[in-house]
Amino acid sequence: DVKVTQSSRYLVKRTGEKVFLECVQDMDHENMFWYRQDPGLGLRLIYFSYDVKMKEKGDIPEGYSVSREKKERFSLILESASTNQTSMYLCASSAPLGGEHPYEQYFGPGTRLTVT
Amino acid sequence: AQKITQTQPGMFVQEKEAVTLDCTYDTSDPSYGLFWYKQPSSGEMIFLIYQGSYDQQNATEGRYSLNFQKARKSANLVISASQLGDSAMYFCAMRELNQGGKLIFGQGTELSVKP
């Protein structure tokens, strides 16, 4: 069974703080993704990675960076948190043949981040 | 341009009745995949059903079926015999062949099942 874990379910940070959100998957998936979810907007892709040390910008990368030093771990970094980054953050992983369906994404439980 | 559109922000259904959640998509890629995910209030995303663009038959998984109308570019989710536990957000998503592993998600539909 694929398991994707995220370091925190709930997080409260102050404006200007540097924030790290960690994601770990245990199924040797090549692909990993970070999304943010806001009401009425669905899931929007922030960054993704197809391999170790590789990253690509998604649709809304501004204000975020990522790190993938090991295949199983993908970190999202908010360099200087702002109130408009208050959101639900979801991590996912996938592989071309990693599930029952090609590129099926497996999600972590989410981190609800509040920036005050 | 919106590639995945879910036009129903919220829907109600009576317990034990069937309900259809709409999803339309836009792609010029002949090879693509369509996914539906469920997100209960706990927040986790649960995979429900998948339809490949070349699949001849509509996908079914238990009480879930996907009404795939390729020419109309629609991939509606049908839930039969609704249960209270079906109350959740539902997301439609698409993967295009030339986009590798990326999924594009719709805005979601919040389904409420009434007893």
mmCIF file of C-alpha atoms in Angstrom:
data_model
loop_
_atom_site.group_PDB
_atom_site.id
_atom_site.type_symbol
_atom_site.label_atom_id
_atom_site.label_comp_id
_atom_site.label_asym_id
_atom_site.label_seq_id
_atom_site.Cartn_x
_atom_site.Cartn_y
_atom_site.Cartn_z
ATOM 1 C CA ASP A 1 0.000 0.000 0.000
ATOM 2 C CA VAL A 2 1.338 3.391 -0.976
ATOM 3 C CA LYS A 3 1.824 5.718 1.877
ATOM 4 C CA VAL A 4 2.447 9.429 1.599
ATOM 5 C CA THR A 5 3.041 11.264 4.834
ATOM 6 C CA GLN A 6 3.279 14.951 5.581
ATOM 7 C CA SER A 7 5.138 16.353 8.554
ATOM 8 C CA SER A 8 2.227 18.272 10.086
ATOM 9 C CA ARG A 9 -1.556 18.266 9.843
ATOM 10 C CA TYR A 10 -1.887 21.778 11.229
ATOM 11 C CA LEU A 11 0.673 24.560 11.336
ATOM 12 C CA VAL A 12 0.492 28.161 12.504
ATOM 13 C CA LYS A 13 3.290 30.526 11.511
ATOM 14 C CA ARG A 14 3.916 34.235 11.659
ATOM 15 C CA THR A 15 4.340 36.542 8.682
ATOM 16 C CA GLY A 16 7.936 36.578 7.504
ATOM 17 C CA GLU A 17 8.878 33.202 8.962
ATOM 18 C CA LYS A 18 10.563 30.567 6.833
ATOM 19 C CA VAL A 19 8.322 27.517 6.679
ATOM 20 C CA PHE A 20 9.227 23.958 5.733
ATOM 21 C CA LEU A 21 6.605 21.417 4.738
ATOM 22 C CA GLU A 22 7.932 17.889 4.419
ATOM 23 C CA CYS A 23 6.512 15.047 2.385
ATOM 24 C CA VAL A 24 7.716 11.451 2.336
ATOM 25 C CA GLN A 25 6.512 8.553 0.190
ATOM 26 C CA ASP A 26 7.443 4.930 0.628
ATOM 27 C CA MET A 27 6.712 3.447 -2.787
ATOM 28 C CA ASP A 28 9.793 4.489 -4.739
ATOM 29 C CA HIS A 29 7.756 6.813 -6.951
ATOM 30 C CA GLU A 30 9.663 9.001 -9.363
ATOM 31 C CA ASN A 31 7.148 11.836 -9.418
ATOM 32 C CA MET A 32 6.231 14.075 -6.517
ATOM 33 C CA PHE A 33 3.962 17.099 -6.405
ATOM 34 C CA TRP A 34 2.974 19.974 -4.155
ATOM 35 C CA TYR A 35 -0.479 21.519 -4.455
ATOM 36 C CA ARG A 36 -2.337 24.158 -2.588
ATOM 37 C CA GLN A 37 -6.081 23.923 -2.205
ATOM 38 C CA ASP A 38 -8.356 26.916 -1.744
ATOM 39 C CA PRO A 39 -12.172 27.003 -1.759
ATOM 40 C CA GLY A 40 -13.573 27.402 -5.253
ATOM 41 C CA LEU A 41 -10.176 27.044 -6.884
ATOM 42 C CA GLY A 42 -9.592 23.322 -6.641
ATOM 43 C CA LEU A 43 -6.025 22.059 -6.430
ATOM 44 C CA ARG A 44 -3.349 24.214 -7.968
ATOM 45 C CA LEU A 45 0.099 22.860 -8.693
ATOM 46 C CA ILE A 46 2.950 24.728 -7.019
ATOM 47 C CA TYR A 47 5.993 22.610 -7.933
ATOM 48 C CA PHE A 48 6.706 19.101 -9.051
ATOM 49 C CA SER A 49 9.668 16.826 -9.419
ATOM 50 C CA TYR A 50 10.321 13.895 -11.737
ATOM 51 C CA ASP A 51 13.577 12.837 -10.168
ATOM 52 C CA VAL A 52 16.041 13.516 -7.384
ATOM 53 C CA LYS A 53 17.439 17.053 -7.446
ATOM 54 C CA MET A 54 15.079 17.883 -10.258
ATOM 55 C CA LYS A 55 12.222 20.376 -9.966
ATOM 56 C CA GLU A 56 9.841 22.156 -12.235
ATOM 57 C CA LYS A 57 7.516 25.068 -11.624
ATOM 58 C CA GLY A 58 3.828 24.462 -11.605
ATOM 59 C CA ASP A 59 1.096 27.019 -12.065
ATOM 60 C CA ILE A 60 1.675 29.098 -8.923
ATOM 61 C CA PRO A 61 5.350 28.873 -7.870
ATOM 62 C CA GLU A 62 5.755 32.463 -6.675
ATOM 63 C CA GLY A 63 6.750 32.676 -3.038
ATOM 64 C CA TYR A 64 7.674 28.988 -2.849
ATOM 65 C CA SER A 65 10.704 26.823 -3.443
ATOM 66 C CA VAL A 66 11.266 23.072 -3.190
ATOM 67 C CA SER A 67 13.983 20.592 -2.453
ATOM 68 C CA ARG A 68 14.347 16.965 -3.419
ATOM 69 C CA GLU A 69 17.611 15.551 -2.115
ATOM 70 C CA LYS A 70 16.318 11.983 -1.825
ATOM 71 C CA LYS A 71 13.835 10.142 -3.983
ATOM 72 C CA GLU A 72 11.354 9.595 -1.178
ATOM 73 C CA ARG A 73 11.332 13.137 0.207
ATOM 74 C CA PHE A 74 10.006 16.346 -1.340
ATOM 75 C CA SER A 75 10.044 19.528 0.701
ATOM 76 C CA LEU A 76 8.108 22.713 0.119
ATOM 77 C CA ILE A 77 9.647 25.908 1.440
ATOM 78 C CA LEU A 78 7.945 29.209 2.035
ATOM 79 C CA GLU A 79 10.902 31.589 2.129
ATOM 80 C CA SER A 80 9.001 34.366 3.888
ATOM 81 C CA ALA A 81 5.481 33.366 4.800
ATOM 82 C CA SER A 82 2.677 35.782 4.031
ATOM 83 C CA THR A 83 -0.980 35.765 5.011
ATOM 84 C CA ASN A 84 -2.046 34.990 1.448
ATOM 85 C CA GLN A 85 -0.229 31.672 1.775
ATOM 86 C CA THR A 86 -2.727 30.518 4.369
ATOM 87 C CA SER A 87 -4.111 27.413 2.721
ATOM 88 C CA MET A 88 -4.314 23.635 2.645
ATOM 89 C CA TYR A 89 -1.155 22.073 1.189
ATOM 90 C CA LEU A 90 -1.283 18.631 -0.341
ATOM 91 C CA CYS A 91 1.611 16.463 -1.397
ATOM 92 C CA ALA A 92 1.248 13.629 -3.897
ATOM 93 C CA SER A 93 3.389 11.037 -5.615
ATOM 94 C CA SER A 94 2.986 8.913 -8.724
ATOM 95 C CA ALA A 95 4.804 6.705 -11.163
ATOM 96 C CA PRO A 96 4.055 5.666 -14.748
ATOM 97 C CA LEU A 97 3.254 2.157 -13.596
ATOM 98 C CA GLY A 98 3.199 2.774 -9.879
ATOM 99 C CA GLY A 99 -0.445 2.066 -9.318
ATOM 100 C CA GLU A 100 -3.415 0.370 -10.843
ATOM 101 C CA HIS A 101 -3.724 3.222 -13.332
ATOM 102 C CA PRO A 102 -0.949 5.074 -15.147
ATOM 103 C CA TYR A 103 0.224 8.097 -13.207
ATOM 104 C CA GLU A 104 -2.434 7.697 -10.537
ATOM 105 C CA GLN A 105 -1.520 10.154 -7.820
ATOM 106 C CA TYR A 106 -1.412 9.150 -4.173
ATOM 107 C CA PHE A 107 -1.937 11.941 -1.705
ATOM 108 C CA GLY A 108 -0.761 12.737 1.768
ATOM 109 C CA PRO A 109 -3.235 13.820 4.466
ATOM 110 C CA GLY A 110 -2.588 17.521 3.870
ATOM 111 C CA THR A 111 -1.190 20.336 5.988
ATOM 112 C CA ARG A 112 -3.484 23.170 6.941
ATOM 113 C CA LEU A 113 -1.194 26.194 7.231
ATOM 114 C CA THR A 114 -2.280 29.416 8.849
ATOM 115 C CA VAL A 115 -0.047 32.465 8.548
ATOM 116 C CA THR A 116 -0.865 35.242 11.005
ATOM 117 C CA ALA B 1 -8.219 28.514 -20.507
ATOM 118 C CA GLN B 2 -9.822 26.160 -18.030
ATOM 119 C CA LYS B 3 -8.968 22.617 -18.992
ATOM 120 C CA ILE B 4 -11.202 20.908 -16.465
ATOM 121 C CA THR B 5 -14.563 22.405 -15.575
ATOM 122 C CA GLN B 6 -16.892 21.342 -12.808
ATOM 123 C CA THR B 7 -19.916 23.596 -13.030
ATOM 124 C CA GLN B 8 -21.658 22.472 -9.839
ATOM 125 C CA PRO B 9 -20.070 24.055 -6.771
ATOM 126 C CA GLY B 10 -22.529 22.260 -4.505
ATOM 127 C CA MET B 11 -25.142 19.568 -4.816
ATOM 128 C CA PHE B 12 -27.669 17.840 -2.597
ATOM 129 C CA VAL B 13 -28.975 14.312 -2.981
ATOM 130 C CA GLN B 14 -31.356 12.219 -0.947
ATOM 131 C CA GLU B 15 -29.914 9.109 0.641
ATOM 132 C CA LYS B 16 -30.285 6.008 -1.568
ATOM 133 C CA GLU B 17 -30.802 8.052 -4.712
ATOM 134 C CA ALA B 18 -28.368 8.307 -7.591
ATOM 135 C CA VAL B 19 -26.473 11.509 -8.365
ATOM 136 C CA THR B 20 -24.405 12.737 -11.303
ATOM 137 C CA LEU B 21 -21.471 15.091 -10.866
ATOM 138 C CA ASP B 22 -20.505 16.911 -14.035
ATOM 139 C CA CYS B 23 -17.038 17.280 -15.485
ATOM 140 C CA THR B 24 -16.023 18.624 -18.870
ATOM 141 C CA TYR B 25 -12.498 18.817 -20.164
ATOM 142 C CA ASP B 26 -10.557 20.395 -22.951
ATOM 143 C CA THR B 27 -7.591 18.803 -24.673
ATOM 144 C CA SER B 28 -6.204 18.317 -28.150
ATOM 145 C CA ASP B 29 -4.073 15.398 -26.999
ATOM 146 C CA PRO B 30 -5.536 12.109 -28.335
ATOM 147 C CA SER B 31 -4.161 10.198 -25.354
ATOM 148 C CA TYR B 32 -5.262 11.242 -21.902
ATOM 149 C CA GLY B 33 -6.611 9.906 -18.647
ATOM 150 C CA LEU B 34 -9.435 11.110 -16.458
ATOM 151 C CA PHE B 35 -9.607 10.658 -12.698
ATOM 152 C CA TRP B 36 -12.144 11.289 -9.995
ATOM 153 C CA TYR B 37 -11.076 11.833 -6.399
ATOM 154 C CA LYS B 38 -13.143 12.177 -3.235
ATOM 155 C CA GLN B 39 -12.094 14.431 -0.385
ATOM 156 C CA PRO B 40 -14.005 13.956 2.892
ATOM 157 C CA SER B 41 -13.906 16.635 5.572
ATOM 158 C CA SER B 42 -10.817 14.953 7.023
ATOM 159 C CA GLY B 43 -8.893 16.246 4.018
ATOM 160 C CA GLU B 44 -7.349 13.181 2.454
ATOM 161 C CA MET B 45 -7.802 12.658 -1.279
ATOM 162 C CA ILE B 46 -9.227 9.254 -2.153
ATOM 163 C CA PHE B 47 -8.989 7.870 -5.678
ATOM 164 C CA LEU B 48 -12.374 6.718 -6.991
ATOM 165 C CA ILE B 49 -12.260 5.880 -10.672
ATOM 166 C CA TYR B 50 -10.177 6.193 -13.835
ATOM 167 C CA GLN B 51 -11.020 6.370 -17.541
ATOM 168 C CA GLY B 52 -8.462 6.209 -20.304
ATOM 169 C CA SER B 53 -9.192 8.029 -23.543
ATOM 170 C CA TYR B 54 -8.896 4.815 -25.528
ATOM 171 C CA ASP B 55 -11.021 2.728 -23.198
ATOM 172 C CA GLN B 56 -14.018 1.418 -25.072
ATOM 173 C CA GLN B 57 -16.245 0.950 -22.082
ATOM 174 C CA ASN B 58 -17.233 3.297 -19.309
ATOM 175 C CA ALA B 59 -15.295 2.662 -16.108
ATOM 176 C CA THR B 60 -17.105 1.292 -13.083
ATOM 177 C CA GLU B 61 -15.933 0.757 -9.509
ATOM 178 C CA GLY B 62 -18.658 -0.515 -7.215
ATOM 179 C CA ARG B 63 -21.257 2.239 -6.805
ATOM 180 C CA TYR B 64 -19.203 4.625 -8.935
ATOM 181 C CA SER B 65 -19.390 4.783 -12.685
ATOM 182 C CA LEU B 66 -17.970 7.232 -15.150
ATOM 183 C CA ASN B 67 -20.217 8.396 -17.975
ATOM 184 C CA PHE B 68 -17.552 9.037 -20.615
ATOM 185 C CA GLN B 69 -18.750 10.934 -23.688
ATOM 186 C CA LYS B 70 -15.610 11.497 -25.703
ATOM 187 C CA ALA B 71 -17.127 13.603 -28.479
ATOM 188 C CA ARG B 72 -18.678 15.933 -25.933
ATOM 189 C CA LYS B 73 -15.515 15.889 -23.809
ATOM 190 C CA SER B 74 -17.414 15.048 -20.695
ATOM 191 C CA ALA B 75 -16.593 12.594 -17.918
ATOM 192 C CA ASN B 76 -19.429 12.697 -15.429
ATOM 193 C CA LEU B 77 -19.278 10.706 -12.210
ATOM 194 C CA VAL B 78 -22.397 8.765 -11.312
ATOM 195 C CA ILE B 79 -22.850 7.598 -7.737
ATOM 196 C CA SER B 80 -25.639 5.091 -7.311
ATOM 197 C CA ALA B 81 -27.542 4.512 -4.069
ATOM 198 C CA SER B 82 -26.007 7.478 -2.230
ATOM 199 C CA GLN B 83 -24.931 6.994 1.344
ATOM 200 C CA LEU B 84 -24.377 9.550 4.108
ATOM 201 C CA GLY B 85 -20.675 8.789 3.897
ATOM 202 C CA ASP B 86 -20.623 10.039 0.313
ATOM 203 C CA SER B 87 -20.886 13.612 1.586
ATOM 204 C CA ALA B 88 -17.577 15.136 0.495
ATOM 205 C CA MET B 89 -15.807 17.242 -2.099
ATOM 206 C CA TYR B 90 -15.347 15.531 -5.443
ATOM 207 C CA PHE B 91 -12.623 16.490 -7.898
ATOM 208 C CA CYS B 92 -12.281 15.609 -11.545
ATOM 209 C CA ALA B 93 -8.741 15.581 -12.953
ATOM 210 C CA MET B 94 -7.064 14.977 -16.297
ATOM 211 C CA ARG B 95 -3.625 13.813 -17.359
ATOM 212 C CA GLU B 96 -2.466 14.533 -20.899
ATOM 213 C CA LEU B 97 0.171 12.337 -22.505
ATOM 214 C CA ASN B 98 2.489 15.233 -23.279
ATOM 215 C CA GLN B 99 2.321 16.435 -19.673
ATOM 216 C CA GLY B 100 3.990 13.414 -18.151
ATOM 217 C CA GLY B 101 2.674 12.788 -14.644
ATOM 218 C CA LYS B 102 0.956 16.123 -14.086
ATOM 219 C CA LEU B 103 -2.752 16.181 -13.289
ATOM 220 C CA ILE B 104 -5.000 19.167 -13.890
ATOM 221 C CA PHE B 105 -7.839 19.442 -11.388
ATOM 222 C CA GLY B 106 -11.269 20.974 -11.603
ATOM 223 C CA GLN B 107 -12.673 23.325 -8.996
ATOM 224 C CA GLY B 108 -14.556 20.568 -7.221
ATOM 225 C CA THR B 109 -18.176 19.821 -6.343
ATOM 226 C CA GLU B 110 -19.334 19.597 -2.752
ATOM 227 C CA LEU B 111 -21.888 16.829 -2.406
ATOM 228 C CA SER B 112 -24.213 16.665 0.571
ATOM 229 C CA VAL B 113 -26.287 13.535 1.121
ATOM 230 C CA LYS B 114 -29.516 14.111 3.059
ATOM 231 C CA PRO B 115 -30.993 11.383 5.283
#
